[in-house]
XYZ file of C-alpha atoms in Angstrom:
684
model
C -210.823 272.588 89.597
C -210.363 269.319 90.958
C -213.422 269.317 92.572
C -215.085 270.378 88.270
C -213.648 268.300 86.839
C -214.112 265.229 89.098
C -218.012 265.645 89.028
C -217.961 265.788 85.241
C -217.771 262.052 85.433
C -221.083 261.827 87.251
C -221.946 264.713 84.559
C -221.439 263.013 81.090
C -223.489 259.826 83.043
C -226.066 262.577 83.743
C -226.071 263.819 81.093
C -227.622 260.447 79.122
C -229.388 259.808 82.257
C -231.743 263.089 81.803
C -231.378 262.743 77.578
C -233.302 259.751 78.295
C -235.629 260.988 80.010
C -236.844 264.741 77.993
C -235.939 262.169 74.447
C -233.498 264.263 73.511
C -230.962 263.368 71.126
C -227.089 263.215 72.771
C -223.904 264.512 70.935
C -221.335 261.415 70.114
C -219.051 263.434 71.610
C -220.220 264.808 75.256
C -216.140 266.614 75.601
C -217.288 268.552 72.615
C -218.015 272.060 72.285
C -220.841 271.534 69.747
C -224.795 270.258 70.338
C -227.387 269.601 67.733
C -229.896 269.475 70.317
C -230.025 273.094 72.471
C -232.011 273.551 75.375
C -230.855 275.911 77.149
C -229.813 279.465 76.000
C -227.495 280.327 78.823
C -225.500 277.439 77.943
C -226.372 278.667 74.105
C -224.899 281.932 74.967
C -221.497 280.098 76.638
C -220.896 277.353 73.451
C -221.588 281.658 70.684
C -218.856 283.093 73.528
C -216.782 279.597 73.026
C -216.556 279.772 68.951
C -215.914 283.619 68.860
C -212.838 282.955 71.308
C -214.147 285.215 74.244
C -212.918 282.026 76.368
C -213.565 284.442 79.291
C -216.889 285.441 79.078
C -218.078 281.846 78.015
C -215.895 280.252 80.953
C -217.564 282.839 84.266
C -220.950 282.381 81.849
C -220.581 278.384 82.497
C -219.493 278.626 85.754
C -222.061 280.858 86.683
C -225.073 278.760 85.335
C -223.152 275.293 86.588
C -223.401 276.919 90.716
C -226.630 278.435 90.023
C -227.643 274.913 89.046
C -226.232 273.278 92.015
C -228.210 275.001 94.219
C -232.143 274.150 92.168
C -234.146 271.987 94.368
C -235.253 270.568 91.822
C -232.272 270.363 88.741
C -233.959 267.616 86.490
C -236.772 270.113 85.422
C -234.056 273.014 84.236
C -233.633 272.565 80.490
C -229.851 273.002 80.986
C -229.379 269.063 82.885
C -229.446 267.792 79.649
C -226.489 269.838 79.311
C -225.327 269.276 82.457
C -221.967 266.776 82.227
C -221.206 268.187 79.083
C -220.583 271.845 80.218
C -218.494 270.579 82.963
C -215.701 268.981 81.247
C -216.416 272.485 78.501
C -215.156 274.655 81.214
C -211.987 272.394 81.345
C -211.750 272.676 77.425
C -212.763 276.213 77.522
C -209.731 276.939 80.803
C -206.720 275.369 78.265
C -207.840 277.633 74.827
C -207.771 280.450 77.493
C -204.503 278.875 77.820
C -205.134 278.446 81.619
C -202.639 275.386 81.830
C -202.031 274.616 85.170
C -205.713 274.517 85.736
C -206.792 272.111 82.938
C -203.575 270.057 83.555
C -204.787 269.498 87.030
C -208.632 268.335 85.192
C -207.496 266.777 82.750
C -204.789 264.400 85.485
C -208.397 264.111 87.646
C -210.602 262.676 84.923
C -207.308 260.263 84.013
C -207.851 259.279 87.039
C -210.976 258.579 87.732
C -214.133 255.795 86.739
C -214.537 257.381 82.967
C -215.014 255.696 79.264
C -212.049 254.974 77.774
C -212.059 257.717 75.097
C -212.650 260.244 77.007
C -209.461 259.314 78.839
C -207.858 259.881 76.119
C -209.520 262.260 74.467
C -207.814 264.238 78.519
C -204.822 262.345 78.220
C -204.190 264.364 74.280
C -205.436 267.518 75.521
C -203.270 267.368 78.920
C -199.752 266.297 76.097
C -200.736 270.117 74.373
C -200.405 271.693 77.478
C -196.739 270.049 77.916
C -195.825 270.365 75.100
C -197.109 274.231 74.446
C -194.522 274.473 77.635
C -191.379 273.028 76.545
C -192.055 269.822 77.999
C -191.345 267.321 75.913
C -190.534 264.458 77.602
C -193.931 264.418 79.933
C -196.024 265.340 76.051
C -195.095 262.128 75.764
C -195.510 260.344 79.102
C -199.463 261.666 78.860
C -199.445 260.453 74.965
C -198.673 257.028 75.869
C -201.394 256.825 78.673
C -203.856 256.258 75.502
C -204.991 253.692 74.892
C -207.196 252.514 71.710
C -208.084 254.747 69.304
C -208.971 258.490 70.289
C -212.135 259.930 69.259
C -212.168 260.743 66.166
C -212.663 264.466 65.631
C -208.984 264.740 67.559
C -207.236 261.820 65.723
C -205.706 262.970 63.075
C -204.231 266.363 65.413
C -203.231 263.511 68.474
C -201.163 261.736 65.686
C -199.472 265.360 64.527
C -198.614 266.033 68.007
C -197.187 262.094 68.940
C -194.800 263.281 65.741
C -193.602 266.755 66.796
C -193.298 265.138 70.078
C -191.098 262.545 68.207
C -188.600 265.080 66.429
C -188.189 267.187 69.930
C -186.889 264.311 71.306
C -184.293 263.140 68.152
C -186.692 260.347 67.633
C -187.417 260.955 63.773
C -187.222 257.141 62.537
C -190.524 257.133 64.240
C -192.190 260.996 63.318
C -191.025 259.658 59.806
C -193.646 256.388 60.488
C -196.594 258.562 61.785
C -195.900 261.695 59.477
C -196.264 259.232 56.279
C -199.477 257.754 58.261
C -201.155 261.557 58.272
C -200.236 262.186 54.762
C -203.673 262.985 52.301
C -204.983 264.413 56.146
C -207.081 268.061 54.846
C -206.608 269.536 58.163
C -202.927 268.985 57.986
C -202.541 268.973 54.753
C -199.028 271.140 53.784
C -198.072 270.745 57.766
C -197.091 266.973 57.472
C -195.245 266.718 54.503
C -192.899 270.199 55.613
C -192.779 268.089 58.760
C -191.902 264.689 57.118
C -189.645 266.478 54.433
C -187.606 267.516 58.211
C -187.881 264.524 59.755
C -186.170 262.698 57.365
C -183.329 265.273 56.907
C -183.046 264.847 60.963
C -183.139 261.631 60.608
C -179.434 261.075 58.169
C -182.134 260.678 54.373
C -181.105 263.599 52.722
C -182.162 262.924 49.122
C -185.506 261.671 50.138
C -186.042 264.641 52.550
C -185.101 267.049 49.743
C -187.978 264.910 47.380
C -190.263 265.747 49.879
C -189.491 269.043 50.911
C -189.378 269.599 46.767
C -192.892 268.287 46.041
C -194.973 270.269 48.831
C -192.234 273.727 47.951
C -193.602 273.142 43.800
C -197.975 273.479 45.046
C -198.400 273.068 48.485
C -202.111 274.343 48.231
C -203.931 278.185 48.043
C -204.918 280.212 50.187
C -202.039 282.827 52.241
C -200.612 280.064 54.227
C -200.075 277.742 52.123
C -198.449 280.709 50.214
C -196.150 281.078 52.796
C -195.911 277.221 53.613
C -194.418 277.112 50.168
C -192.213 279.759 50.312
C -190.728 278.727 53.568
C -190.119 275.506 52.159
C -188.476 276.697 49.133
C -186.147 279.582 51.107
C -184.742 275.544 53.824
C -183.956 273.679 50.593
C -182.040 276.410 49.118
C -180.571 277.319 52.284
C -179.704 273.439 52.808
C -178.396 273.003 49.009
C -176.075 276.357 48.807
C -174.565 274.223 52.745
C -173.942 272.189 50.331
C -172.355 273.718 47.958
C -175.242 272.508 45.193
C -174.708 276.430 44.100
C -177.581 275.248 40.591
C -180.105 272.829 42.827
C -180.113 276.110 45.299
C -180.588 278.797 42.678
C -183.984 276.933 41.734
C -185.691 276.769 44.998
C -184.647 280.479 45.520
C -186.205 281.646 42.436
C -189.390 280.065 43.810
C -189.573 282.497 46.207
C -192.734 284.596 45.736
C -191.129 288.540 44.989
C -194.018 289.711 47.387
C -194.259 287.093 50.343
C -192.954 287.025 53.682
C -189.854 285.096 52.982
C -188.869 287.664 49.769
C -186.123 289.220 51.644
C -184.417 286.430 52.870
C -184.455 284.529 49.546
C -183.064 287.603 47.405
C -180.357 287.159 50.116
C -179.833 284.057 49.377
C -179.697 283.670 45.501
C -177.106 286.696 45.312
C -175.216 284.923 47.939
C -175.464 281.539 45.658
C -174.094 283.546 42.507
C -171.329 285.432 44.842
C -170.545 281.639 45.975
C -170.200 280.854 42.177
C -168.343 283.792 41.293
C -170.852 284.525 39.484
C -170.705 288.699 40.810
C -172.592 290.204 38.211
C -175.476 288.200 38.565
C -175.577 288.531 42.237
C -175.752 292.406 41.721
C -179.547 291.708 40.043
C -181.303 290.100 44.069
C -179.108 292.137 46.465
C -179.710 295.859 44.570
C -183.316 294.862 44.091
C -183.878 294.031 48.161
C -181.496 297.205 48.570
C -185.085 298.795 47.895
C -186.454 297.781 50.411
C -187.819 298.230 54.083
C -184.342 299.339 55.822
C -184.686 297.455 59.206
C -184.684 294.343 57.374
C -181.689 292.170 57.902
C -181.560 291.109 55.021
C -182.169 294.165 53.888
C -179.032 295.930 55.672
C -176.756 292.964 55.251
C -177.533 293.461 51.189
C -175.916 296.983 51.382
C -172.604 295.287 52.869
C -173.405 293.124 49.482
C -173.837 295.222 47.282
C -170.134 297.084 47.281
C -168.367 293.760 48.144
C -169.975 292.327 44.570
C -168.737 295.532 42.866
C -165.554 295.218 44.414
C -164.988 291.612 43.777
C -165.407 293.580 39.618
C -163.041 295.676 40.190
C -165.308 299.053 39.973
C -163.878 300.387 43.127
C -165.146 303.595 42.846
C -169.035 302.284 42.825
C -167.955 300.289 45.889
C -166.609 302.961 47.216
C -170.274 304.836 46.569
C -172.324 302.278 47.783
C -169.531 301.288 51.256
C -170.953 305.781 51.932
C -174.395 305.318 51.070
C -174.718 302.522 53.937
C -173.052 304.002 56.110
C -175.695 306.373 56.311
C -178.085 303.613 56.346
C -176.189 302.145 59.636
C -176.272 304.976 60.951
C -179.929 306.483 61.121
C -180.734 302.953 62.007
C -178.866 302.818 64.796
C -180.275 306.363 66.245
C -183.779 304.527 65.137
C -183.151 301.476 67.175
C -181.105 304.384 69.929
C -184.712 306.153 70.003
C -186.810 303.373 69.686
C -184.493 301.449 72.812
C -185.526 305.010 74.648
C -189.209 304.811 73.652
C -189.525 301.258 75.817
C -188.252 302.492 78.408
C -190.017 305.032 78.572
C -192.940 302.783 78.408
C -195.018 303.781 75.345
C -194.686 299.633 74.071
C -196.386 299.306 76.815
C -198.973 301.577 76.149
C -199.314 300.454 72.971
C -200.027 296.843 73.657
C -202.717 297.730 76.420
C -204.251 299.506 73.201
C -208.003 297.881 71.819
C -206.359 298.139 68.530
C -204.276 295.256 69.948
C -206.813 292.731 70.634
C -209.660 294.328 67.923
C -207.732 294.805 64.982
C -205.811 291.246 62.246
C -202.639 291.776 62.170
C -202.443 294.098 64.514
C -198.826 293.506 65.408
C -197.785 294.582 61.538
C -199.978 297.121 61.462
C -198.542 298.918 64.652
C -195.794 299.195 62.632
C -197.345 302.389 60.715
C -198.199 304.262 63.630
C -195.823 307.441 63.437
C -195.776 308.144 67.525
C -194.605 304.292 68.126
C -190.612 304.492 67.202
C -190.491 301.313 69.883
C -191.873 298.536 67.196
C -189.283 299.115 64.743
C -186.805 295.953 64.361
C -189.593 294.063 66.376
C -191.829 291.877 64.370
C -189.849 288.903 63.696
C -189.965 288.996 68.366
C -193.540 289.665 67.943
C -194.097 286.846 65.690
C -192.269 283.870 68.094
C -194.023 282.015 70.212
C -192.505 282.295 73.129
C -193.385 286.104 73.160
C -196.688 285.990 71.382
C -197.085 283.448 74.860
C -195.411 286.347 76.866
C -197.666 289.233 75.199
C -201.340 287.323 75.068
C -200.705 287.046 78.860
C -199.999 290.219 79.316
C -203.349 291.302 77.408
C -205.740 289.478 79.412
C -204.131 290.360 82.263
C -204.988 293.986 81.170
C -207.992 292.559 80.018
C -208.378 291.475 83.527
C -207.514 294.719 84.886
C -209.979 296.829 83.433
C -213.165 294.199 83.454
C -212.346 294.821 87.185
C -212.691 298.344 87.214
C -215.715 298.162 85.588
C -216.818 295.715 88.316
C -216.008 297.847 91.459
C -217.877 300.443 89.737
C -221.027 298.385 88.705
C -220.515 297.534 92.084
C -220.935 301.253 93.182
C -224.352 302.055 90.500
C -224.992 298.970 92.135
C -225.041 300.397 96.305
C -226.181 303.229 94.746
C -229.221 301.867 93.139
C -230.015 300.092 96.181
C -230.625 303.166 97.696
C -232.321 304.670 95.692
C -234.968 302.029 95.857
C -235.032 301.527 99.017
C -235.589 305.047 99.956
C -237.748 305.158 96.626
C -240.085 301.943 97.532
C -240.636 302.237 101.150
C -241.920 305.311 101.441
C -244.783 304.803 98.428
C -244.795 301.144 98.428
C -248.375 301.525 100.262
C -249.330 303.737 97.243
C -247.602 302.280 93.903
C -250.771 300.993 92.744
C -252.505 303.716 92.379
C -249.382 305.798 91.038
C -249.083 302.748 88.692
C -252.964 303.881 87.607
C -252.092 307.093 86.986
C -249.487 306.258 84.511
C -251.149 303.811 83.051
C -253.760 306.145 81.800
C -250.949 308.413 80.425
C -249.518 304.891 78.392
C -253.205 304.796 77.011
C -253.045 308.731 76.047
C -250.031 309.049 74.432
C -250.870 305.826 72.171
C -253.711 307.620 70.759
C -251.746 310.387 70.764
C -249.287 308.572 68.746
C -252.147 307.197 66.024
C -253.128 310.386 65.548
C -249.873 311.862 64.549
C -249.251 308.520 62.859
C -252.772 308.871 60.803
C -252.178 312.285 60.240
C -248.706 311.583 58.981
C -250.151 308.494 56.388
C -252.263 311.342 55.336
C -249.455 313.760 54.097
C -248.083 311.073 52.041
C -251.256 311.327 49.824
C -252.556 315.026 51.000
C -249.435 317.356 50.491
C -250.390 320.057 53.533
C -246.910 321.605 54.543
C -248.763 323.961 56.654
C -249.142 320.712 59.070
C -245.956 320.235 59.150
C -244.840 323.962 60.288
C -242.689 324.838 63.525
C -244.318 326.820 65.845
C -243.263 330.665 65.148
C -243.829 329.595 61.480
C -247.592 328.678 62.462
C -247.820 331.824 65.281
C -246.481 334.184 61.242
C -248.860 332.396 59.501
C -252.291 333.174 62.020
C -250.354 336.235 62.766
C -250.222 337.672 58.912
C -254.152 335.993 58.176
C -254.787 338.736 61.557
C -253.619 340.939 59.199
C -255.852 340.067 56.473
C -258.548 340.620 58.280
C -258.186 343.689 59.971
C -257.412 345.467 56.405
C -261.331 342.996 55.215
C -262.392 344.581 58.464
C -261.095 348.558 57.686
C -261.012 348.102 53.622
C -259.090 352.039 54.230
C -256.445 350.276 55.732
C -255.905 348.979 52.505
C -252.784 349.751 50.174
C -251.024 347.885 47.035
C -248.111 348.458 49.048
C -249.355 346.526 52.452
C -251.042 344.199 49.931
C -247.243 343.486 48.576
C -245.827 342.549 51.237
C -247.975 340.720 53.223
C -248.096 338.771 50.364
C -244.019 338.309 50.127
C -243.999 337.114 53.477
C -246.681 334.439 52.802
C -244.602 333.362 50.263
C -241.521 333.395 52.113
C -243.679 331.091 54.224
C -244.924 329.029 52.228
C -241.610 328.444 49.685
C -239.796 327.615 52.945
C -242.636 325.214 54.267
C -243.278 323.007 51.369
C -238.803 323.197 50.761
C -237.860 321.525 53.401
C -241.303 319.291 53.694
C -239.646 315.667 52.698
C -237.546 316.391 55.467
C -239.305 317.424 57.875
C -241.715 314.535 57.105
C -238.712 312.547 57.112
C -237.931 313.558 61.070
C -241.083 313.519 61.869
C -240.903 309.490 60.779
C -237.865 308.933 63.064
C -239.226 310.582 65.831
C -242.532 308.732 65.742
C -239.937 305.548 65.174
C -238.443 307.191 68.644
C -241.771 307.314 69.893
C -242.249 303.735 69.057
C -239.304 302.535 71.201
C -240.550 304.794 74.267
C -244.046 303.100 73.743
C -242.393 299.575 74.158
C -240.418 300.010 76.692
C -243.623 301.522 78.414
C -246.200 298.396 77.063
C -243.396 296.064 78.756
C -242.654 298.014 81.670
C -246.517 297.466 82.715
C -246.254 293.106 81.966
C -243.797 293.444 84.095
C -245.584 295.323 86.804
C -247.395 291.658 88.351
C -244.186 290.831 89.333
C -241.717 294.050 89.918
C -244.676 294.431 92.959
C -244.349 291.428 94.482
C -240.832 291.577 94.030
C -240.105 294.933 94.744
C -238.983 294.220 98.891
C -237.246 291.948 97.455
C -234.533 294.522 94.917
C -233.035 296.647 97.652
C -232.491 293.730 100.163
C -229.821 291.220 100.606
C -227.426 292.381 99.057
C -224.851 294.287 101.706
C -223.116 290.797 102.458
C -222.761 290.279 98.621
C -221.802 293.399 97.160
C -218.657 293.757 100.247
C -217.333 290.067 100.091
C -216.946 290.877 96.030
C -215.524 294.643 96.249
C -213.065 292.611 98.704
C -212.108 290.023 96.718
C -211.959 292.350 93.450
C -209.922 295.134 95.755
C -207.002 291.959 95.751
C -207.389 290.231 92.682
C -206.904 293.990 91.201
C -203.696 294.609 93.233
C -202.707 291.029 91.996
C -203.422 292.003 88.507
C -200.999 294.820 88.984
C -198.145 293.148 90.304
C -198.324 290.678 87.595
C -199.086 292.995 85.302
C -195.919 294.766 86.306
C -193.385 291.528 85.510
C -194.814 290.940 82.557
C -194.552 294.216 81.116
C -190.544 294.140 82.837
C -190.225 290.977 80.907
C -191.920 292.031 77.453
C -189.746 295.693 77.589
C -186.714 293.907 78.312
C -187.094 290.907 75.232
C -187.709 294.384 73.468
C -184.670 295.966 74.347
C -182.572 292.848 74.525
C -183.687 292.036 70.666
C -183.281 296.049 69.512
C -179.488 295.963 71.413
C -178.598 293.006 69.335
C -179.655 294.632 66.216
C -178.374 297.673 67.453
C -174.785 295.638 68.276
C -174.835 294.366 64.289
C -175.419 297.920 63.272
C -172.412 298.789 64.532
C -170.368 295.530 63.866
C -171.656 296.394 59.798
C -170.520 300.472 60.545
C -167.041 299.356 61.276
C -166.814 296.470 58.106
C -167.694 299.094 55.907
C -165.561 301.926 57.219
C -162.788 299.811 56.888
C -164.470 298.348 53.478
C -164.521 302.076 52.260
C -160.973 303.439 52.859
C -159.868 300.444 51.321
C -162.250 300.607 48.235
C -161.061 304.382 48.239
C -157.229 303.127 48.019
C -157.986 300.802 45.407
C -159.794 303.537 43.151
C -156.966 305.831 43.700
C -154.792 302.360 42.337
C -156.279 302.088 40.110
C -156.390 305.331 38.540
C -153.370 305.954 39.615
C -151.645 302.562 37.137
C -154.805 304.330 34.006
C -153.157 307.556 34.424
C -149.837 306.290 33.661
C -150.594 303.958 31.389
C -152.317 307.265 29.477
C -148.892 309.048 29.837
C -147.193 305.932 27.855
C -150.024 305.991 24.870
C -149.552 309.846 25.192
C -146.041 309.219 25.086
C -145.485 306.921 21.875
C -148.550 308.170 20.069
C -146.287 311.400 19.737
C -142.972 309.613 19.266
C -145.306 307.996 16.403
C -146.602 311.313 15.566
C -142.370 312.633 15.152
C -141.730 310.181 13.623
C -143.745 310.467 10.315
C -143.229 314.887 10.399
C -139.057 314.410 10.209
C -137.916 314.065 6.456
C -136.050 310.642 5.017
C -132.374 310.383 4.422
C -130.911 310.016 0.920
C -129.948 306.553 0.263
C -125.210 306.656 -0.201
C -124.028 304.551 -2.812
C -120.843 302.553 -1.387
C -117.270 303.435 -2.675
C -116.268 301.872 -5.783
C -112.491 303.300 -6.002
C -110.411 303.840 -3.763
C -109.900 307.160 -2.023
C -107.997 310.174 -3.223
C -105.466 309.459 0.005
C -104.873 306.178 -1.027
C -104.006 307.462 -4.862
C -100.737 307.819 -6.323
C -99.212 311.289 -6.756
C -99.696 313.132 -9.978
C -95.665 312.911 -11.715
C -94.041 311.863 -14.650
C -92.950 307.861 -14.453
C -89.083 309.151 -15.229
C -88.922 310.486 -11.923
C -90.489 307.888 -9.827
C -88.083 305.542 -11.392
C -85.015 307.538 -10.597
C -86.188 307.510 -7.066
């Protein structure tokens, strides 16, 4: 690899010299995977594979072409010489795209140490920085960027500045990142992403209000398209949680409301909107987004949290019976999902996840990670969408799929080598005894080809005539033709022996002829179409024969070379492929275990979370029942008091009212004097 990129320096100069000799225009950027003056078809095929993201095929194609070019006696006569320098550098570029970071990194370092033009060095430094950034080696990435002197090529200038800003953010140098990102605002290729990172950098730099304003502008209108819509939702979600932590609930609610209800961040937005209302004490309003969220996919973490949040809100509203019912539903859901997670973990340990990852759909179907959840026999994919969407897991996954692709390719190549052995043996056994008489046999074949061509011409003319003159009997099958001849013979016999004729015989013959004619007439169009198809297939065969005829002279000269000199090469290739196959098996086993362990850890974490939810739901359920019973008892006591008071009032209204007694005006009888005359009283 080092020698390859070392030769790229000379190759770049060779490109210019060869271009002058053939009066060809050289691309302004010799390192780009592009040319406006394609002179070599094999190089064009490699570029086509590169632009189709088939980097492995592009690398192998360019490597093969470069190796063959170096073995030529007069390489300047080969049209590939115009693209030689570009191809040398393009191989390293393709290796970087194929995530061969170690090889590509050594290549870029070799270019940086070489005596090459500064623009090429700058681009090599930029690509080396990308390698370190993807490997999360941010200090090394910054060191590579500092090797850039002057201006990088226009094609990657904006990307280089954006990469530098992200490196600054990772290293905590937010002020410098803010300065770079401000300069990049307005670049169409980075629209939306610059503003998002600028807002984050401002927040990290302590300029909260400016960061919120920047993100607010992006959250209002990020642009058209699914990617920009998702970025806009992500921005609004970030602002919502940021303001909710700052207890600015009214502003946070505005940003949560901006998130689309059908977007990838809608679940988290609904959950956040509910907590904003709950933190503000408006539990009745919090129930609106939370209840909407509980109707969604039950494997989502936000949905599961909402299953606990809904009865919590009902409890705060003193509706404890409804809270108890919802806690019971949450317990049922959590129990089912714990069982699903257990089955998923067991399925992964049985190897079904790796089996699914090795399927062809994994590399052929767009959004295959999402579609994988719909497979009925793949429970291992539950809860893994977020994990599979992460950068680290995607890197492991692509490595595993690339290894699997190499494994399959090696199997095909080994089978091809076996086929080559068989072909060579057949060639040897065929050519050695018959080569002297090959010319005689070929002349015979040539005569047969001419005869077939004449037959084909006659068939074509007959079919053309059938389009004008409809004659179904010409498309009759052999048994139908035989039947028609037999009926004609019977008529001839009857004409020769009139005594054998009868009305019944005539009717039977006429009926058979009618059936035959009806069948031929009914199937005439289908048979004519089939005849055309057969004629086209015959044309393909004839074209093959003519091509064989044209290649005869060259084939005859190279006949002896077709089975000699291959044995040693095949033996060496087979040994190399077998060693590579063993190495790939080991690497796939390690990578597969890593993927399985990551998936199992994720699922076990989610299961532990659900189990903790179960514990909380059980305690909350018991508390809700107690509060509901206590409330019912208080209500029953209140109803009894109300009933007693009502009965007392009714009794008072039904009882008769007593008459009022007048106050006495005279003394009571016992206080009055005894009834006697006045004398007796005086005497006493």
